[in-house]
Short mmCIF file of C-alpha atoms in Angstrom, two decimals:
data_model
loop_
_atom_site.label_atom_id
_atom_site.label_comp_id
_atom_site.label_asym_id
_atom_site.label_seq_id
_atom_site.Cartn_x
_atom_site.Cartn_y
_atom_site.Cartn_z
CA UNK A 37 131.52 149.41 29.64
CA UNK A 38 127.93 148.42 29.19
CA UNK A 39 128.70 144.76 29.78
CA UNK A 40 130.65 145.43 32.94
CA UNK A 41 127.84 147.61 34.22
CA UNK A 42 125.36 144.84 33.45
CA UNK A 43 127.58 142.24 35.12
CA UNK A 44 127.98 144.49 38.13
CA UNK A 45 124.25 145.07 38.18
CA UNK A 46 123.53 141.37 37.86
CA UNK A 47 126.01 140.55 40.60
CA UNK A 48 124.51 143.28 42.74
CA UNK A 49 121.00 142.01 42.09
CA UNK A 50 122.06 138.40 42.76
CA UNK A 51 123.76 139.36 46.00
CA UNK A 52 120.70 141.39 46.97
CA UNK A 53 118.38 138.48 46.25
CA UNK A 54 120.62 136.09 48.19
CA UNK A 55 120.67 138.49 51.10
CA UNK A 56 116.91 138.72 50.91
CA UNK A 57 116.73 134.92 50.93
CA UNK A 58 119.06 134.80 53.92
CA UNK A 59 116.82 137.23 55.76
CA UNK A 60 113.67 135.27 54.97
CA UNK A 61 115.20 131.89 55.87
CA UNK A 62 116.41 132.92 59.33
CA UNK A 63 114.59 130.86 61.98
CA UNK A 64 112.34 132.57 64.46
CA UNK A 65 113.51 132.99 68.03
CA UNK A 66 112.34 130.29 70.46
CA UNK A 67 109.44 131.34 72.56
CA UNK A 68 109.71 130.99 76.32
CA UNK A 69 107.75 128.01 77.59
CA UNK A 70 105.85 128.40 80.83
CA UNK A 71 105.86 125.28 83.04
CA UNK A 72 102.44 123.82 83.87
CA UNK A 73 100.98 124.61 87.27
CA UNK A 74 101.28 122.17 90.14
CA UNK A 75 98.51 119.63 90.42
CA UNK A 76 97.38 117.49 93.30
CA UNK A 77 97.14 113.89 92.22
CA UNK A 78 93.67 112.40 92.84
CA UNK A 79 95.02 109.45 94.77
CA UNK A 80 91.95 108.79 96.92
CA UNK A 81 89.46 109.03 94.06
CA UNK A 82 91.63 106.95 91.78
CA UNK A 83 92.09 104.33 94.47
CA UNK A 84 88.38 104.11 95.25
CA UNK A 85 87.33 103.89 91.61
CA UNK A 86 89.98 101.29 90.82
CA UNK A 87 89.06 99.19 93.85
CA UNK A 88 85.35 99.28 93.03
CA UNK A 89 86.08 97.80 89.61
CA UNK A 90 88.09 94.96 91.14
CA UNK A 91 86.50 91.83 92.46
CA UNK A 92 86.98 90.90 96.10
CA UNK A 93 90.33 89.16 96.45
CA UNK A 94 91.94 87.17 99.23
CA UNK A 95 94.48 88.56 101.66
CA UNK A 96 98.03 88.94 100.35
CA UNK A 97 99.26 86.81 103.27
CA UNK A 98 97.54 83.70 102.02
CA UNK A 99 96.49 80.72 104.07
CA UNK A 100 99.35 80.36 106.52
CA UNK A 101 99.16 78.12 109.57
CA UNK A 102 99.61 80.91 112.11
CA UNK A 103 97.62 83.60 110.33
CA UNK A 104 94.78 83.42 112.88
CA UNK A 105 97.22 84.08 115.74
CA UNK A 106 98.77 87.26 114.42
CA UNK A 107 98.64 90.54 116.29
CA UNK A 108 96.97 93.10 114.01
CA UNK A 109 98.10 96.75 113.94
CA UNK A 110 96.43 99.54 111.97
CA UNK A 111 98.34 102.80 111.44
CA UNK A 112 95.54 105.34 111.23
CA UNK A 113 95.32 108.76 109.52
CA UNK A 114 98.70 108.48 107.76
CA UNK A 115 99.45 111.53 105.60
CA UNK A 116 100.27 109.80 102.33
CA UNK A 117 99.29 112.09 99.45
CA UNK A 118 101.00 112.67 96.12
CA UNK A 119 101.50 115.88 94.18
CA UNK A 120 102.58 116.54 90.57
CA UNK A 121 105.58 118.84 90.31
CA UNK A 122 106.48 121.22 87.47
CA UNK A 123 108.49 118.53 85.71
CA UNK A 124 105.47 116.25 85.51
CA UNK A 125 106.72 113.82 88.17
CA UNK A 126 104.76 112.79 91.25
CA UNK A 127 106.15 113.29 94.75
CA UNK A 128 104.96 112.47 98.24
CA UNK A 129 103.56 115.63 99.78
CA UNK A 130 105.57 116.68 102.85
CA UNK A 131 106.11 119.77 104.99
CA UNK A 132 109.79 120.21 104.08
CA UNK A 133 109.62 120.23 100.28
CA UNK A 134 106.11 121.62 99.75
CA UNK A 135 105.63 124.19 102.50
CA UNK A 136 104.44 126.97 100.16
CA UNK A 137 102.04 124.64 98.34
CA UNK A 138 100.46 123.58 101.63
CA UNK A 139 99.97 127.19 102.69
CA UNK A 140 98.94 128.88 99.45
CA UNK A 141 97.24 126.22 97.37
CA UNK A 142 95.91 123.72 99.90
CA UNK A 143 95.27 126.35 102.60
CA UNK A 144 96.46 123.92 105.28
CA UNK A 145 99.11 123.89 107.96
CA UNK A 146 102.33 122.37 106.55
CA UNK A 147 102.96 120.69 109.93
CA UNK A 148 100.12 118.28 109.18
CA UNK A 149 101.92 116.71 106.21
CA UNK A 150 104.29 114.31 107.95
CA UNK A 151 104.59 111.06 105.96
CA UNK A 152 107.86 110.41 107.79
CA UNK A 153 105.82 109.47 110.88
CA UNK A 154 104.31 106.53 108.99
CA UNK A 155 107.80 105.62 107.76
CA UNK A 156 109.21 105.53 111.30
CA UNK A 157 106.30 103.47 112.60
CA UNK A 158 106.56 100.95 109.77
CA UNK A 159 110.26 100.45 110.49
CA UNK A 160 109.47 99.88 114.18
CA UNK A 161 106.78 97.33 113.32
CA UNK A 162 108.48 95.37 110.56
CA UNK A 163 111.88 95.29 112.28
CA UNK A 164 110.42 93.81 115.46
CA UNK A 165 111.09 90.21 116.50
CA UNK A 166 107.31 89.75 116.64
CA UNK A 167 107.07 90.35 112.89
CA UNK A 168 110.13 88.21 112.15
CA UNK A 169 108.43 85.39 114.06
CA UNK A 170 105.44 85.68 111.72
CA UNK A 171 103.03 86.92 114.39
CA UNK A 172 102.25 90.44 113.14
CA UNK A 173 99.94 91.85 110.47
CA UNK A 174 100.10 95.55 109.50
CA UNK A 175 97.55 97.78 107.77
CA UNK A 176 97.66 101.50 106.91
CA UNK A 177 94.70 103.86 106.59
CA UNK A 178 95.54 107.23 105.05
CA UNK A 179 93.91 110.57 105.80
CA UNK A 180 92.07 110.20 102.47
CA UNK A 181 90.61 106.87 103.58
CA UNK A 182 92.83 104.69 101.37
CA UNK A 183 93.34 101.30 103.05
CA UNK A 184 96.64 99.46 102.49
CA UNK A 185 97.64 95.91 103.45
CA UNK A 186 101.30 94.96 103.91
CA UNK A 187 102.94 91.56 103.58
CA UNK A 188 105.03 90.62 106.65
CA UNK A 189 108.06 89.85 104.48
CA UNK A 190 108.25 93.34 102.95
CA UNK A 191 111.43 95.32 103.61
CA UNK A 192 110.64 99.02 103.95
CA UNK A 193 113.40 101.32 102.56
CA UNK A 194 115.58 102.83 105.29
CA UNK A 195 115.84 106.27 103.76
CA UNK A 196 112.81 108.53 103.51
CA UNK A 197 113.50 109.41 99.85
CA UNK A 198 113.23 105.81 98.74
CA UNK A 199 110.23 105.24 100.98
CA UNK A 200 108.47 108.22 99.39
CA UNK A 201 109.13 106.85 95.90
CA UNK A 202 107.73 103.46 96.92
CA UNK A 203 104.54 104.98 98.35
CA UNK A 204 103.99 107.12 95.24
CA UNK A 205 104.26 103.99 93.12
CA UNK A 206 101.80 102.16 95.39
CA UNK A 207 99.20 104.97 95.41
CA UNK A 208 99.17 105.13 91.60
CA UNK A 209 99.53 101.44 90.70
CA UNK A 210 97.50 100.12 93.69
CA UNK A 211 99.94 97.23 94.15
CA UNK A 212 103.64 96.54 94.72
CA UNK A 213 105.09 93.15 93.76
CA UNK A 214 108.47 91.57 94.47
CA UNK A 215 110.78 91.55 91.46
CA UNK A 216 112.13 88.06 92.06
CA UNK A 217 109.06 85.89 92.75
CA UNK A 218 106.08 88.17 92.04
CA UNK A 219 104.78 88.14 95.63
CA UNK A 220 102.41 91.01 96.36
CA UNK A 221 104.13 93.05 99.08
CA UNK A 222 101.70 95.97 99.39
CA UNK A 223 98.18 96.36 98.09
CA UNK A 224 95.35 98.89 98.23
CA UNK A 225 92.28 97.04 99.53
CA UNK A 226 88.59 97.77 99.92
CA UNK A 227 87.09 99.67 102.83
CA UNK A 228 85.93 99.30 105.54
CA UNK A 229 88.77 97.99 107.66
CA UNK A 230 86.41 95.93 109.83
CA UNK A 231 85.67 93.49 107.00
CA UNK A 232 89.33 92.42 106.94
CA UNK A 233 89.36 91.49 110.63
CA UNK A 234 88.84 87.84 111.62
CA UNK A 235 85.57 87.04 113.33
CA UNK A 236 85.68 87.83 117.04
CA UNK A 237 88.69 90.16 116.88
CA UNK A 238 88.86 92.59 119.79
CA UNK A 239 89.89 96.10 118.70
CA UNK A 240 91.55 98.66 120.98
CA UNK A 241 92.65 102.23 120.27
CA UNK A 242 95.83 103.84 121.53
CA UNK A 243 95.75 107.47 122.67
CA UNK A 244 97.38 109.61 125.35
CA UNK A 245 93.83 110.35 126.56
CA UNK A 246 93.01 106.67 127.07
CA UNK A 247 93.02 104.58 130.23
CA UNK A 248 96.58 104.42 131.56
CA UNK A 249 98.24 101.00 131.70
CA UNK A 250 101.85 99.94 131.84
CA UNK A 251 102.91 98.06 128.68
CA UNK A 252 103.40 94.87 130.73
CA UNK A 253 99.91 95.03 132.27
CA UNK A 254 98.38 96.00 128.93
CA UNK A 255 99.76 92.88 127.27
CA UNK A 256 98.75 90.75 130.23
CA UNK A 257 95.16 92.02 130.25
CA UNK A 258 94.43 92.20 126.51
CA UNK A 259 96.69 89.78 124.66
CA UNK A 260 96.44 85.96 124.91
CA UNK A 261 99.04 84.40 127.19
CA UNK A 262 100.30 82.24 124.31
CA UNK A 263 100.33 83.00 120.58
CA UNK A 264 98.66 79.65 119.76
CA UNK A 265 95.89 80.01 122.33
CA UNK A 266 92.43 79.23 120.96
CA UNK A 267 90.58 80.30 124.10
CA UNK A 268 91.09 84.06 123.62
CA UNK A 269 90.19 86.15 120.58
CA UNK A 270 92.62 87.82 118.24
CA UNK A 271 93.65 91.39 119.14
CA UNK A 272 93.98 94.52 117.00
CA UNK A 273 95.58 97.82 118.06
CA UNK A 274 94.82 101.05 116.20
CA UNK A 275 97.71 103.53 116.49
CA UNK A 276 97.77 107.05 115.07
CA UNK A 277 100.23 107.97 112.30
CA UNK A 278 99.40 111.69 112.19
CA UNK A 279 101.32 114.71 113.47
CA UNK A 280 98.45 115.94 115.66
CA UNK A 281 95.16 114.47 116.80
CA UNK A 282 93.90 111.21 118.23
CA UNK A 283 92.38 107.92 117.18
CA UNK A 284 88.61 108.32 117.65
CA UNK A 285 85.66 105.99 118.01
CA UNK A 286 83.82 108.13 115.43
CA UNK A 287 86.21 106.86 112.76
CA UNK A 288 86.28 103.35 114.23
CA UNK A 289 83.01 102.54 116.04
CA UNK A 290 84.15 98.94 116.62
CA UNK A 291 86.85 100.07 119.11
CA UNK A 292 86.04 98.59 122.51
CA UNK A 293 88.23 100.85 124.64
CA UNK A 294 91.00 103.45 124.42
CA UNK A 295 94.29 102.85 126.24
CA UNK A 296 97.47 104.77 127.02
CA UNK A 297 100.86 103.34 127.99
CA UNK A 298 102.59 106.42 129.41
CA UNK A 299 101.88 109.53 131.43
CA UNK A 300 103.71 111.49 128.75
CA UNK A 301 102.92 111.95 125.05
CA UNK A 302 105.07 109.55 123.03
CA UNK A 303 105.93 109.33 119.37
CA UNK A 304 104.18 106.58 117.46
CA UNK A 305 107.40 104.61 116.95
CA UNK A 306 108.23 104.78 120.67
CA UNK A 307 104.75 103.60 121.65
CA UNK A 308 104.96 100.73 119.15
CA UNK A 309 108.31 99.59 120.54
CA UNK A 310 106.91 99.54 124.10
CA UNK A 311 103.76 97.63 123.13
CA UNK A 312 105.48 95.05 120.95
CA UNK A 313 108.28 94.58 123.50
CA UNK A 314 105.80 93.66 126.23
CA UNK A 315 103.94 91.24 123.94
CA UNK A 316 107.20 89.60 122.84
CA UNK A 317 108.15 89.16 126.51
CA UNK A 318 104.79 87.55 127.27
CA UNK A 319 104.99 85.20 124.27
CA UNK A 320 108.63 84.30 124.91
CA UNK A 321 109.97 85.82 121.69
CA UNK A 322 113.59 86.94 122.06
#
């Protein structure tokens, strides 16, 4: 009887100890992780600091035979800013996906954040016969004063989602290269914009408050009659890429005059199509 009691006691003690071990070895419950707050990416500061460290480099177009005869277009005040989401990925700030962030964190009107305007204008420019003929050079200046140069052979994505991903990559890496031959397609360059203009370039701003001209008369008065003409200077048009506002001489003191091409306010893409169409007609580009 004593032995059975001892065996029972030992078995009871062993089972108790094992149960105690099971209790002590149970893992703790996972604590709830709180996602990090949203952060605005310092695109302008990063761009300026990275550019200042770089040495002055040549244009991404290179020394082409008809480079001096290109029409130059600057898309001004484009809303191209990036933001870091809760997953740690960067996105292009826009009024559709980040309305609450614009209101609460940035304290700004969400209607101002329209990067799709720049997308539409780039498609109008780069799809034009003038660009396909090698007679167009495009620059972008963002609202944070980041200056971007585009290669004429670049193919801008048709969908906004892919365009946004491309611009986020550009604003963080400062350069976009072609995968097949390594050609630089887009590049963040040094300010001011005036130092990238050829000597003697005549600069004009486009605004609905400017002097009214028809597109045909505008091209006839301002643009050389022939693309290879050496008698007249090269021409640059500055066109707004913002949702509201105007191109101003305060931002660009080298603008000679402001012009308008319609009695009605037009979208940037519509104005570009009218201007380029009249120039193509004058230069015989079909």
